[in-house]
Short mmCIF file of C-alpha atoms in Angstrom, two decimals:
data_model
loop_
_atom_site.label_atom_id
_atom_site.label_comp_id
_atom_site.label_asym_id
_atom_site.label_seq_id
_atom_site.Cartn_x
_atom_site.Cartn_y
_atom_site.Cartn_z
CA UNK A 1 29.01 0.12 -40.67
CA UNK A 2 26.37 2.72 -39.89
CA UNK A 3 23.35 -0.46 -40.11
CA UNK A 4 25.43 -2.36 -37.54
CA UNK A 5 26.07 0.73 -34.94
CA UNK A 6 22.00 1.19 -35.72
CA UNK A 7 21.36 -2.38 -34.05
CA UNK A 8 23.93 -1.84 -31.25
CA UNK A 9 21.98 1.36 -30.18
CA UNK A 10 18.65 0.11 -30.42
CA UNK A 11 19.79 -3.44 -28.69
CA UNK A 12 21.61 -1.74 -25.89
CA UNK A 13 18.01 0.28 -25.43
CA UNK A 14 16.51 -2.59 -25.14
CA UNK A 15 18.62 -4.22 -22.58
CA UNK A 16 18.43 -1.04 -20.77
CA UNK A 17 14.67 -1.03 -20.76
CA UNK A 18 14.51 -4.73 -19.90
CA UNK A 19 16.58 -4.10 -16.57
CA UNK A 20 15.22 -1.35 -15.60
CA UNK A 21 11.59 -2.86 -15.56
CA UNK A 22 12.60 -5.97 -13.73
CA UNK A 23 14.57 -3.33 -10.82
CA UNK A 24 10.98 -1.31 -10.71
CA UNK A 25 9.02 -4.82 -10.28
CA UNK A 26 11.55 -5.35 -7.22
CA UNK A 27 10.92 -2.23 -5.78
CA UNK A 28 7.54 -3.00 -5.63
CA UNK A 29 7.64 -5.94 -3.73
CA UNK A 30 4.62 -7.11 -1.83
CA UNK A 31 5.31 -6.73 2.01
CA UNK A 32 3.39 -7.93 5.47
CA UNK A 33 2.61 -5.70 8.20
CA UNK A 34 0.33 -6.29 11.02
CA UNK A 35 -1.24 -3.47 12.95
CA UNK A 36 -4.37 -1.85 14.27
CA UNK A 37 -6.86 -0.62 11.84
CA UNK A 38 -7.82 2.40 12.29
CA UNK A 39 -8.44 5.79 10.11
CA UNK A 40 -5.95 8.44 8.39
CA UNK A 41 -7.34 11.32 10.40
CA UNK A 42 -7.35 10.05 14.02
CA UNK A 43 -4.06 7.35 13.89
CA UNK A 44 -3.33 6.50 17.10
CA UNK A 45 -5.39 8.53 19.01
CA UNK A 46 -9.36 8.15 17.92
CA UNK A 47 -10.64 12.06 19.58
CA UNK A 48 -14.48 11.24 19.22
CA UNK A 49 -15.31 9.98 22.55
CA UNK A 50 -16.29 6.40 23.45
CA UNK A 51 -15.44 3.44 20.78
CA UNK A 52 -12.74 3.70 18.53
CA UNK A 53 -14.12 1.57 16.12
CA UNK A 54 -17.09 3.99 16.20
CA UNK A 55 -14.65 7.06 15.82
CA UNK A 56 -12.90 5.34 12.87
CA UNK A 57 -16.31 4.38 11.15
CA UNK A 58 -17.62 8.12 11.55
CA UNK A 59 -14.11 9.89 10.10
CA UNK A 60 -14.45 6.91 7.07
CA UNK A 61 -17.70 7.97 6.10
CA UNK A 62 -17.07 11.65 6.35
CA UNK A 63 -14.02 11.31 3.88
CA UNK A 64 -11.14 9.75 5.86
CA UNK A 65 -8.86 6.80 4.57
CA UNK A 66 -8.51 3.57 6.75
CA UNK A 67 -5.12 3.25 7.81
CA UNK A 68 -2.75 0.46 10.23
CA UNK A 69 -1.23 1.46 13.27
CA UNK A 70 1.93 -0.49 13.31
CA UNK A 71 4.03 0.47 16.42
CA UNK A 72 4.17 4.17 16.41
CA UNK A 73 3.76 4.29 12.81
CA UNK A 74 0.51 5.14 10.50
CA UNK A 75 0.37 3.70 7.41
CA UNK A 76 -2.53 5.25 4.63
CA UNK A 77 -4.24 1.89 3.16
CA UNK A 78 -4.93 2.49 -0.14
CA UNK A 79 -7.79 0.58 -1.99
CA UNK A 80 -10.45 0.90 -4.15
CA UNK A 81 -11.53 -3.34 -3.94
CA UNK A 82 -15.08 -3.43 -2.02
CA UNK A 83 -14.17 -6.26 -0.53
CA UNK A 84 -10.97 -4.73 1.00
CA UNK A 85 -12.49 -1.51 1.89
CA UNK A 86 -16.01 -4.22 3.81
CA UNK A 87 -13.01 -6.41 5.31
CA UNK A 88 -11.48 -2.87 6.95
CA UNK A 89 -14.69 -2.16 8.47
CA UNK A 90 -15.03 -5.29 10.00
CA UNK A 91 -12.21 -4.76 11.50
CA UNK A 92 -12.07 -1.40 12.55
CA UNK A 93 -9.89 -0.82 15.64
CA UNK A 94 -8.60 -4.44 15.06
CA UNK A 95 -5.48 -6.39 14.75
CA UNK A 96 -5.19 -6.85 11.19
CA UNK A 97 -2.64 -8.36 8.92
CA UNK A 98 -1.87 -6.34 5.67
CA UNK A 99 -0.52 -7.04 2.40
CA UNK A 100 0.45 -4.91 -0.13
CA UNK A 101 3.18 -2.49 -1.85
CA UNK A 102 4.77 0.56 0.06
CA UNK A 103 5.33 4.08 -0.98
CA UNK A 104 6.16 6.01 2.13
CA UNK A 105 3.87 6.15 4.33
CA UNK A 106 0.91 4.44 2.20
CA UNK A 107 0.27 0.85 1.38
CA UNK A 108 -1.43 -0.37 -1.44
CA UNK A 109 -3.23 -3.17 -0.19
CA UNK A 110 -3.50 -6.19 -2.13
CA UNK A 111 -5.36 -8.32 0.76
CA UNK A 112 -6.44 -8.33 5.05
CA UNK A 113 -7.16 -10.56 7.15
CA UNK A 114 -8.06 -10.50 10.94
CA UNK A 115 -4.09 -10.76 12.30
CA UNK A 116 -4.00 -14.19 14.30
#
């Protein structure tokens, strides 16, 4: 009897583990937002005077994150892809479409396109 309460254990782990994996992939489930680009620092309100899209290209380069202005609300993008981080710049103080995974207030980004 103790070999057979053994394999209940282990396969009640299992099944445990199993669910709980696929509820953490749905939690992490790719979403769409479409916004302004602009930087982590400034948000809504770029405080270098004249172009924003200069103001959010000067706080990148000194250390600042892009980020999307989506109503009143300033999402952190998060991304370490080149081609991401080149497609930002583009379109820096832009309508851009986002996708990625939430976690507060920060987006992983999985992709952007000019918002149409």
């Amino acid at each position: 009897m103790r070999f057979g309460s053994r394999n209940f254990i282990a396969s009640s782990t299992t099944l445990l583990l199993v669910l709980l994996l696929i509820t953490m992939a749905f939690a992490a489930k790719t979403q769409t937002f479409t916004g302004t680009v602009t930087d982590a620092m400034c948000g809504a309100t770029h405080m270098m005077e004249g172009d924003p899209a200069a103001c959010l290209r000067t706080c990148v380069n000194k250390g600042s994150k892009y980020a999307l202005l989506v109503g009143d609300k300033v999402y952190t993008l998060d991304s370490s892809s080149p081609a991401t981080l080149d497609a930002l710049a583009k379109l820096g103080a832009q309508k851009a479409t986002v996708k990625g995974t939430v976690d507060g207030d920060i987006i992983s980004v999985s992709s952007v396109t000019a918002a149409k």
